[in-house]
Coordinates of N, CA and C in Angstrom, one line a residue:
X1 N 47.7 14.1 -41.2 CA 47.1 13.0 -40.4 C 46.4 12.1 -41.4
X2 N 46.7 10.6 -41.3 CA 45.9 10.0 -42.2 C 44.5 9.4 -41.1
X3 N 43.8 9.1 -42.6 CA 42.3 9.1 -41.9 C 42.5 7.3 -41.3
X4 N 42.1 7.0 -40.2 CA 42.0 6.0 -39.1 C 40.6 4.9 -39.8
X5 N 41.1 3.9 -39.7 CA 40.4 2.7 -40.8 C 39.9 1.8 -39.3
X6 N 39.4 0.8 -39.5 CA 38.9 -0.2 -38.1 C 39.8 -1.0 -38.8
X7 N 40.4 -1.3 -37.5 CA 41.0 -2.6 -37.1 C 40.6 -3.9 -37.0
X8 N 40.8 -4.6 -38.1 CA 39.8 -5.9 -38.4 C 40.7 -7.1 -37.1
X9 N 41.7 -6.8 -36.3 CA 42.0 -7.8 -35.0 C 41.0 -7.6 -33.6
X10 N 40.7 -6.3 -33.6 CA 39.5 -5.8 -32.9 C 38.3 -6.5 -32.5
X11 N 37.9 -7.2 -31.5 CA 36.5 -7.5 -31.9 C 35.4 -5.8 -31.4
X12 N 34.2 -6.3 -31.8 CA 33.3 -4.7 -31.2 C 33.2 -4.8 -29.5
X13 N 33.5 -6.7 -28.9 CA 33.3 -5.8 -27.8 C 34.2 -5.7 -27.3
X14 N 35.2 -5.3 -27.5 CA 36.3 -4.8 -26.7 C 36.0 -3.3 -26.4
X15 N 35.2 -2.6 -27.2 CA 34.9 -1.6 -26.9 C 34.0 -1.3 -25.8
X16 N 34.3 0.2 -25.1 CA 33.4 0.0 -23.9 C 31.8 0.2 -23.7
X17 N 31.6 -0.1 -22.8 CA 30.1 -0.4 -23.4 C 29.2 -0.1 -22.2
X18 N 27.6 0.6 -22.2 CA 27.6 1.5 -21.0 C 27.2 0.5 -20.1
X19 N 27.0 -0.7 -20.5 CA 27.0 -1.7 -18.9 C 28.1 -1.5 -18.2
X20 N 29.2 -1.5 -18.6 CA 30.4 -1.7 -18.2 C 30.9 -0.8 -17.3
X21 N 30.4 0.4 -16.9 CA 30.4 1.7 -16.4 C 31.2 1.2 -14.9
X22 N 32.4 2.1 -14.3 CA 32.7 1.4 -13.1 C 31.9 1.9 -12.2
X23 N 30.9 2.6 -12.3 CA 29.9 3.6 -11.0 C 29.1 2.3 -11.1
X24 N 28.4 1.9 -9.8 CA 27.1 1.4 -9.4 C 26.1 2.0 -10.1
X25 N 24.9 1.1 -10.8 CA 23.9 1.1 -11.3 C 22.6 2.1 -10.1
X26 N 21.8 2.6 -10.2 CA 21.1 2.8 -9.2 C 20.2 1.9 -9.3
X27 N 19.5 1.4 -7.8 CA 18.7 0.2 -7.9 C 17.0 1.0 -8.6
X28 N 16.5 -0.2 -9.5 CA 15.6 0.1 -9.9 C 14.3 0.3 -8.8
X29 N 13.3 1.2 -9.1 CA 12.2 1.2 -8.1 C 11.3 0.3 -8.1
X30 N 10.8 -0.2 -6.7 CA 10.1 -1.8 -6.8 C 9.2 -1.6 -7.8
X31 N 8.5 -2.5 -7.9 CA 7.2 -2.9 -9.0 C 6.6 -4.0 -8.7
X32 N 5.2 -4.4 -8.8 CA 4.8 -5.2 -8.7 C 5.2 -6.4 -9.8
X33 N 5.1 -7.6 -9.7 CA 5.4 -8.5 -10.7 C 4.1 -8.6 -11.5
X34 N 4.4 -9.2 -13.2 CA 2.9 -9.1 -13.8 C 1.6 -9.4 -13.2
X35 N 2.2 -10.6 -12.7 CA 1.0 -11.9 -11.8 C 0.6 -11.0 -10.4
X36 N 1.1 -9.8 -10.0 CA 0.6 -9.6 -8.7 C -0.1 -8.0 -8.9
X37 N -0.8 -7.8 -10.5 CA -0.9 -6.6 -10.2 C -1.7 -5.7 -9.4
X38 N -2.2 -4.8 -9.7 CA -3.6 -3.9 -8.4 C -4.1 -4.2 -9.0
X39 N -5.1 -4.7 -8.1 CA -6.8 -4.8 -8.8 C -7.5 -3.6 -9.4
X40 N -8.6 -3.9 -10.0 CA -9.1 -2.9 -10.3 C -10.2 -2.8 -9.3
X41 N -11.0 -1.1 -9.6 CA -11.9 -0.5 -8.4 C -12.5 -1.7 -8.0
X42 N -13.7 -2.1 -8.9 CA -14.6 -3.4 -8.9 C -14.1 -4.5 -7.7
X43 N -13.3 -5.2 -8.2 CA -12.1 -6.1 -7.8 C -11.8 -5.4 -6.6
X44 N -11.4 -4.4 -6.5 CA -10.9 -4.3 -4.9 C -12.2 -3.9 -4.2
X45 N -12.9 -3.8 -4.9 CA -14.2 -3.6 -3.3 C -15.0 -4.8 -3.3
X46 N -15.2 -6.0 -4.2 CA -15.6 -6.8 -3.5 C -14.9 -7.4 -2.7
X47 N -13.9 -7.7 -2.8 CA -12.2 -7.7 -1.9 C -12.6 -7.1 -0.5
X48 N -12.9 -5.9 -0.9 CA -12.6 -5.3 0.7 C -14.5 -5.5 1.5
X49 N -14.8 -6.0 0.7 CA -16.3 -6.6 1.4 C -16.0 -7.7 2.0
X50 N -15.3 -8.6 1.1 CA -15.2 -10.2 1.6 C -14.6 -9.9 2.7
X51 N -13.5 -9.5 2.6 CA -12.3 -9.1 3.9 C -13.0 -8.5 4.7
X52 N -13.5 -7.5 4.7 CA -14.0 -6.9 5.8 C -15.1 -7.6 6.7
X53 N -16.1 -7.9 5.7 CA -17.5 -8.8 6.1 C -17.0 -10.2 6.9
X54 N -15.9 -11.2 6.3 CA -15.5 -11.8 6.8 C -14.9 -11.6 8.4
X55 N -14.0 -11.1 8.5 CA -13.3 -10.7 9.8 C -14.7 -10.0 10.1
X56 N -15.7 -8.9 10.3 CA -16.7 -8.8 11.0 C -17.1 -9.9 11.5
X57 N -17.6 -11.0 10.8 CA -18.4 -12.2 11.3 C -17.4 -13.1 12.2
X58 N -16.2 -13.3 11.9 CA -15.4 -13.9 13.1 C -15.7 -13.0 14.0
X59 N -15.0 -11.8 14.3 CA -15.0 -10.7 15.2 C -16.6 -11.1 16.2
X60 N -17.7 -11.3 15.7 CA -18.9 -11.5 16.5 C -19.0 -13.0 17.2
X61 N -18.7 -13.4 16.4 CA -18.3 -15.1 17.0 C -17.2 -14.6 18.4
X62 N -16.6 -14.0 18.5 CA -14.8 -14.3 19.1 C -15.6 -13.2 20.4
X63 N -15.8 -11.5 19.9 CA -16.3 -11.5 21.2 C -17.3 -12.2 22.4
X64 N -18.1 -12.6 22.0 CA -18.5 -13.4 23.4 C -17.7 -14.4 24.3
X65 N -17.0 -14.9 23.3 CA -16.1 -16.0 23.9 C -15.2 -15.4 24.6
X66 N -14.3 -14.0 24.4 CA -13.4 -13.5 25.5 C -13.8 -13.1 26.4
X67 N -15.5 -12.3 26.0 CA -16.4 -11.5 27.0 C -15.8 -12.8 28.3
X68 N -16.4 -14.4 28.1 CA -16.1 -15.2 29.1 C -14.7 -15.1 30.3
X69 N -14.0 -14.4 29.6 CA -12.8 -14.2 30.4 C -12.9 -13.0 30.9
X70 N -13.0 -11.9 30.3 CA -12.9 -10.6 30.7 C -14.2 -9.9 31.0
X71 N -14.2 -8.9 31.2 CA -15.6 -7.6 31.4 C -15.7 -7.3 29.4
X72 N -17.2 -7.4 28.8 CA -17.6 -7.3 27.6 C -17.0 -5.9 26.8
X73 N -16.8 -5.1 27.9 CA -16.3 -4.1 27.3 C -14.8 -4.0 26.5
X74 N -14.2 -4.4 27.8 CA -12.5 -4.7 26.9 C -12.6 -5.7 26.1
X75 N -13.3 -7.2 26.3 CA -13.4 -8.2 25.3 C -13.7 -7.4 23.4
X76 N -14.6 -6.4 24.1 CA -14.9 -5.7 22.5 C -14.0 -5.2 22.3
X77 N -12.7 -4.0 22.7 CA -11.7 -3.3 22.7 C -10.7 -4.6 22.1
X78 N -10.3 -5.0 22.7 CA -9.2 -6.6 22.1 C -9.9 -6.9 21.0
X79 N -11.1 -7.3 20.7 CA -11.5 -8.1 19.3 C -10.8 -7.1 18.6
X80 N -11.5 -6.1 18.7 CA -12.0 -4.6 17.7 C -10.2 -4.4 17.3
X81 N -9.3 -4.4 17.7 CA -7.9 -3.6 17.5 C -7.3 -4.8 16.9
X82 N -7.5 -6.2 17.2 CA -6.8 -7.3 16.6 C -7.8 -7.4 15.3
X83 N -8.8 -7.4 15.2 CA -9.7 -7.2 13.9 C -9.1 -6.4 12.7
X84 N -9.3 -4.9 13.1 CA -8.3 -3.9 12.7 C -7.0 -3.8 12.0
X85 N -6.0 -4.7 12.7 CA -4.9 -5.2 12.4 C -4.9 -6.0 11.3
X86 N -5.7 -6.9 11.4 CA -5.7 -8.6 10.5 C -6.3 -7.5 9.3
X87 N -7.4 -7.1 9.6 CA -8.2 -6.2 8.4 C -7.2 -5.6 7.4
X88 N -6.3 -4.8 7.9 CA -5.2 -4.1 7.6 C -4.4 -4.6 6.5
X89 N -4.0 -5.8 7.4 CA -2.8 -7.0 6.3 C -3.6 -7.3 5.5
X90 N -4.6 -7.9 5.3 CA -5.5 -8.6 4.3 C -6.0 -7.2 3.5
X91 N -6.0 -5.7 3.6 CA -5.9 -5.0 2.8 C -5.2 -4.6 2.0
X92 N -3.8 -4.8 2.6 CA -2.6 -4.4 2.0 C -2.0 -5.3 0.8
X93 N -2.4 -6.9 1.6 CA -2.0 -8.2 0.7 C -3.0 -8.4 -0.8
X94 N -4.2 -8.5 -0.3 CA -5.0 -9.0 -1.0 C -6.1 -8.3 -1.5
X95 N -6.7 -7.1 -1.1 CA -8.0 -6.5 -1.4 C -6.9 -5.1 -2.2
X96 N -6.0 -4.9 -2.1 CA -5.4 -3.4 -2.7 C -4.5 -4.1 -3.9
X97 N -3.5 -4.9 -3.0 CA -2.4 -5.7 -3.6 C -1.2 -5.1 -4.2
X98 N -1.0 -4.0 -2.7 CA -0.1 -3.9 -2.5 C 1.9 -4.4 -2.8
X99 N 1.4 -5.6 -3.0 CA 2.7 -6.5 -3.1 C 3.7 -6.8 -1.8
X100 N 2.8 -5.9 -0.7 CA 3.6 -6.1 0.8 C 2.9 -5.5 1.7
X101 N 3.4 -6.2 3.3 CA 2.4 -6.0 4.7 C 2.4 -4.7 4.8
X102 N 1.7 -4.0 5.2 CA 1.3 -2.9 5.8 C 2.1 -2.3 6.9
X103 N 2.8 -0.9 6.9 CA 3.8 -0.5 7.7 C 3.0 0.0 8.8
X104 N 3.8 0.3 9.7 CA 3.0 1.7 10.7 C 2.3 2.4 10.4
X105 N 2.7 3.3 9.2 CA 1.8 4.1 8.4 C 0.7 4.1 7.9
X106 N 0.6 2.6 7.4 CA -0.8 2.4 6.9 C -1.7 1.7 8.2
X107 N -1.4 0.9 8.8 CA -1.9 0.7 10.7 C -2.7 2.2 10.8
X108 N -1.7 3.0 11.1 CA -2.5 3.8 11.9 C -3.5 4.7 10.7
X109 N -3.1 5.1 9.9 CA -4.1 5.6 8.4 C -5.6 5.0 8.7
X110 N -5.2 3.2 8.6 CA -6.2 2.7 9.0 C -7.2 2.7 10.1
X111 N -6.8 2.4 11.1 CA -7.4 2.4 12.4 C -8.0 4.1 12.4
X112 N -7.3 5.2 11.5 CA -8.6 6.1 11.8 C -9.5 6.0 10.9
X113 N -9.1 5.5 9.8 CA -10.6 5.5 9.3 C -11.5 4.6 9.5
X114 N -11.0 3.6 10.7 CA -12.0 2.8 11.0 C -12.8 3.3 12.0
X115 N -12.2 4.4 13.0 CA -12.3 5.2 14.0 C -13.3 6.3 13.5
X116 N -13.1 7.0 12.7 CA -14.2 7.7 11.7 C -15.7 7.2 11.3
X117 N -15.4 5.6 10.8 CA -16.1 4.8 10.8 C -17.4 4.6 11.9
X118 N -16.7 3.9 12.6 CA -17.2 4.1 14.0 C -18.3 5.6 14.8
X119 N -17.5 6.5 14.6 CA -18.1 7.7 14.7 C -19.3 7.7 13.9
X120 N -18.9 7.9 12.5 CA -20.1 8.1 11.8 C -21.7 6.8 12.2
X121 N -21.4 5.7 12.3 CA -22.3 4.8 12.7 C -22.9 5.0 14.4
X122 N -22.1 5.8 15.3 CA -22.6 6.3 16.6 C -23.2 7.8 16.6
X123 N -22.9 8.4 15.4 CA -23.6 9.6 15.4 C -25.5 9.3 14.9
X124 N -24.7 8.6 13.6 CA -26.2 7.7 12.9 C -27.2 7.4 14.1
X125 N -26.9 6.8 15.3 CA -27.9 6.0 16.1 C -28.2 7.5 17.5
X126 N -27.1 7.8 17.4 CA -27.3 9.1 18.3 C -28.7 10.2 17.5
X127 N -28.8 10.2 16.6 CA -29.5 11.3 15.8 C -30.8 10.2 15.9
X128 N -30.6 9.2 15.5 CA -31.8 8.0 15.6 C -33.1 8.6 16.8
X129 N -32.0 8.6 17.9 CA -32.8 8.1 19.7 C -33.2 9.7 20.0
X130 N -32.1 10.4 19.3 CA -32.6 12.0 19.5 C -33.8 12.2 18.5
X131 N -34.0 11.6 17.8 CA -35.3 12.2 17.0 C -36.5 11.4 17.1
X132 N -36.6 9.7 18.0 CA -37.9 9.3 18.4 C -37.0 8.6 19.6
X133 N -38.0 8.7 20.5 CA -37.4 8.3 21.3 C -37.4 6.8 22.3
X134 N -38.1 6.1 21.3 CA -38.5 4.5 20.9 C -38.6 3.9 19.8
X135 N -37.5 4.2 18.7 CA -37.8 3.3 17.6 C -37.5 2.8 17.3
X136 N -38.2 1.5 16.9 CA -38.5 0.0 16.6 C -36.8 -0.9 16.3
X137 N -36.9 -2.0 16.2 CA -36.2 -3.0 15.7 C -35.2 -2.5 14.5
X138 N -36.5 -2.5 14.0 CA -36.3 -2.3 12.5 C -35.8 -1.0 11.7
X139 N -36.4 -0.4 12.8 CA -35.5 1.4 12.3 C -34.5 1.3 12.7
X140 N -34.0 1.2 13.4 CA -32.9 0.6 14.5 C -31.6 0.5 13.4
X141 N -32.0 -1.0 13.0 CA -31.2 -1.9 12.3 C -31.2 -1.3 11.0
X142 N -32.0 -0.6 9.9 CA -31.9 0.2 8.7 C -31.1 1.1 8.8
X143 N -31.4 1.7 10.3 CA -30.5 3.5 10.2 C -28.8 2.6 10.1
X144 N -28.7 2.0 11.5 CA -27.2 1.3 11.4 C -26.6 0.8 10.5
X145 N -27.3 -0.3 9.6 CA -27.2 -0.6 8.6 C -26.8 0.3 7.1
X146 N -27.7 1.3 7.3 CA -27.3 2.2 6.3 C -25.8 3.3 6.3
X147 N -26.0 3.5 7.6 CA -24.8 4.5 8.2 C -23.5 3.4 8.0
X148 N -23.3 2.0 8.2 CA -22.4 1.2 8.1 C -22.2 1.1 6.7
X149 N -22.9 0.8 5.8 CA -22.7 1.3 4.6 C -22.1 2.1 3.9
X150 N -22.7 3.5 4.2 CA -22.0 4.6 3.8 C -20.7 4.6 4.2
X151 N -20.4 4.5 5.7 CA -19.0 4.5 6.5 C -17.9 3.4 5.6
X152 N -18.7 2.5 5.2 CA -17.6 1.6 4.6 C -17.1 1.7 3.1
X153 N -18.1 2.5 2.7 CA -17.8 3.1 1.3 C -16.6 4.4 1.1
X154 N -17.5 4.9 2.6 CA -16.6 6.0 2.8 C -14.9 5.4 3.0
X155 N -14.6 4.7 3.4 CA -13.5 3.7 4.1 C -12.7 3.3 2.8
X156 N -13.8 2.4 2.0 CA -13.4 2.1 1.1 C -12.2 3.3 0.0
X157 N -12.8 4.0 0.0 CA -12.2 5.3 -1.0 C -11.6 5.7 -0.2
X158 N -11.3 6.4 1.2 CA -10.1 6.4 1.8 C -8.9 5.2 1.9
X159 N -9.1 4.3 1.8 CA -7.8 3.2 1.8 C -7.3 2.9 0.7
X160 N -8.6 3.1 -0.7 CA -8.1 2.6 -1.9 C -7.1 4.4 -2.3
X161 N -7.6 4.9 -2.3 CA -6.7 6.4 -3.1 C -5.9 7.1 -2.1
X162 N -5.4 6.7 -0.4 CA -5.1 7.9 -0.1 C -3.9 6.2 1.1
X163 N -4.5 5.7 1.5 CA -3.6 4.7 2.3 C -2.9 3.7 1.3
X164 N -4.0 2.6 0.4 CA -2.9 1.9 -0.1 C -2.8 2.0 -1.9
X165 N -2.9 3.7 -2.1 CA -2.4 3.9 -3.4 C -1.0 3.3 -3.7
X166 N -1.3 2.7 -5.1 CA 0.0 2.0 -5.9 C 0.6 3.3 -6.9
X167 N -0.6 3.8 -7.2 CA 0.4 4.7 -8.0 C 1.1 5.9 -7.5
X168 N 2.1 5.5 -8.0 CA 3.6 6.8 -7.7 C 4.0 7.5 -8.9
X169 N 5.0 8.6 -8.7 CA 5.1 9.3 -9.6 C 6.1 8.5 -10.3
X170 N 6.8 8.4 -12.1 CA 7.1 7.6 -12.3 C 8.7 7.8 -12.2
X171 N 9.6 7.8 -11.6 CA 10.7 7.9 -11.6 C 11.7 8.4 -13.1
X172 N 12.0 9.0 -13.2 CA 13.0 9.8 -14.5 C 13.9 8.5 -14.8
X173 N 14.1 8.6 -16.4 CA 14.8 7.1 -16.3 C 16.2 7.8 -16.5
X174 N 17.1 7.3 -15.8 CA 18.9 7.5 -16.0 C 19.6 6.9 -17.0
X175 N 20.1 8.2 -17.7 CA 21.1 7.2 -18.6 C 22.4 7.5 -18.4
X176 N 23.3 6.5 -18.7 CA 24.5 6.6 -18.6 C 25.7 6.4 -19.5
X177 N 26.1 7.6 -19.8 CA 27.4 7.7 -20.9 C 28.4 7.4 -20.4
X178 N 29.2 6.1 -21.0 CA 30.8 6.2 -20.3 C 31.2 6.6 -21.5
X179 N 32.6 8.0 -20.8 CA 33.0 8.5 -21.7 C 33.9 7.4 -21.6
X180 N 35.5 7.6 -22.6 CA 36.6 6.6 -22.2 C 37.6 7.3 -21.8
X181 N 38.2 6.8 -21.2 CA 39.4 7.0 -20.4 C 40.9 8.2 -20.8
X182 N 41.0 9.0 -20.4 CA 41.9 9.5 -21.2 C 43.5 8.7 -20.6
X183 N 44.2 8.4 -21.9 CA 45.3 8.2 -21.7 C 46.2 9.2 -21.4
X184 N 46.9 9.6 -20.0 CA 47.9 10.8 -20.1 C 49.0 9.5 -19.7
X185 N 50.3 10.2 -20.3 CA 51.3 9.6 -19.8 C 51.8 10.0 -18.2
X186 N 52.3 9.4 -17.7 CA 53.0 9.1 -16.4 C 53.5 10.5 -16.2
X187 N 54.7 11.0 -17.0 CA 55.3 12.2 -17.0 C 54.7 13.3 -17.2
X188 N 53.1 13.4 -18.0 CA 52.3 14.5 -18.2 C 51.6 15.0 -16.8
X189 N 51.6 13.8 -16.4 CA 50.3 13.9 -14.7 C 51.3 14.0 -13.8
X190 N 52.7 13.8 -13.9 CA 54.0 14.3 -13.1 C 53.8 15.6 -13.0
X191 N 54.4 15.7 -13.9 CA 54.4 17.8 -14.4 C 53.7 18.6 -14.1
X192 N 52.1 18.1 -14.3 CA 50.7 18.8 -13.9 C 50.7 19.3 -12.0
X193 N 51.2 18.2 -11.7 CA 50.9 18.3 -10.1 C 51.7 19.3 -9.6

């Protein structure tokens, strides 16, 4: 056998090359673009203050006005669930940054921890009325205030680490060898069969 020299009519890409592969590529896993990355803790909790505090203060504006239409109770029920919602998207868009709306999944994730929320601030005032059984304005408004705090902290760390966590585990990267082609003759793959 003599030894095989390169063929200077050849160019190199004639040769095959692993883009070239006839298999489909697998699609890469999304990512956020540079410009859109997660915030950090800091950054996302004043985020989810603004957001949240904001839509509260509409939310108080908006119930009395439907109260005009309906019984105050459902008018609260309707603010409270479309609040919830909007809250939701503006979590997922902008206070987490996600890179996209909020599915069913995180809807309802959410709505319990706002539901939690809720609880924990009606227990707060329940323990309040059970432990004097007239107090003030001002105790009133500190216990709530305080309990809404914690609840929202608590909230906060539920949505940032468990609803709109970004980090995933990181996908294994694929590589791909094209072998090349075996040349059989016509009459060899005849025979075989």
């Amino acid at each position: 056998m003599e030894p095989q020299t390169a063929d200077p009519t050849k160019s190199p890409s004639s040769s095959p090359s692993p883009s070239s592969s006839p298999l489909p590529s697998p699609p890469l896993p999304p990512s956020l673009p540079p410009s859109q990355a997660a915030p950090g803790p800091l950054a996302s909790f004043v985020r989810f203050v603004v957001c949240g505090g904001g839509v509260g203060v509409l939310s108080s504006f908006a119930v009395p006005m439907v109260a005009m239409t309906m019984p105050w109770a459902v008018a609260n029920a309707v603010i409270t669930v479309v609040s919830t919602l909007l809250c939701t998207e503006l979590h997922a868009l902008f206070t987490f940054g996600t890179g996209r709306r909020a599915g069913l999944r995180r809807h309802l994730q959410s709505s319990g921890s706002a539901a939690a929320a809720y609880a924990m601030t009606s227990a707060a005032m329940f323990l309040l009325h059970t432990a004097q059984s007239a107090p003030t304005l001002l105790t009133e408004q500190t216990v709530y205030l305080t309990a809404s705090a914690m609840a929202g902290v608590g909230r906060f760390l539920v949505l940032r680490l468990y609803v709109f966590t970004t980090t995933r585990a990181p996908h294994p990267a694929i590589h791909r060898t094209t072998l090349p082609r075996p040349l059989l003759p016509r009459q060899a793959v005849s025979t075989a069969c």
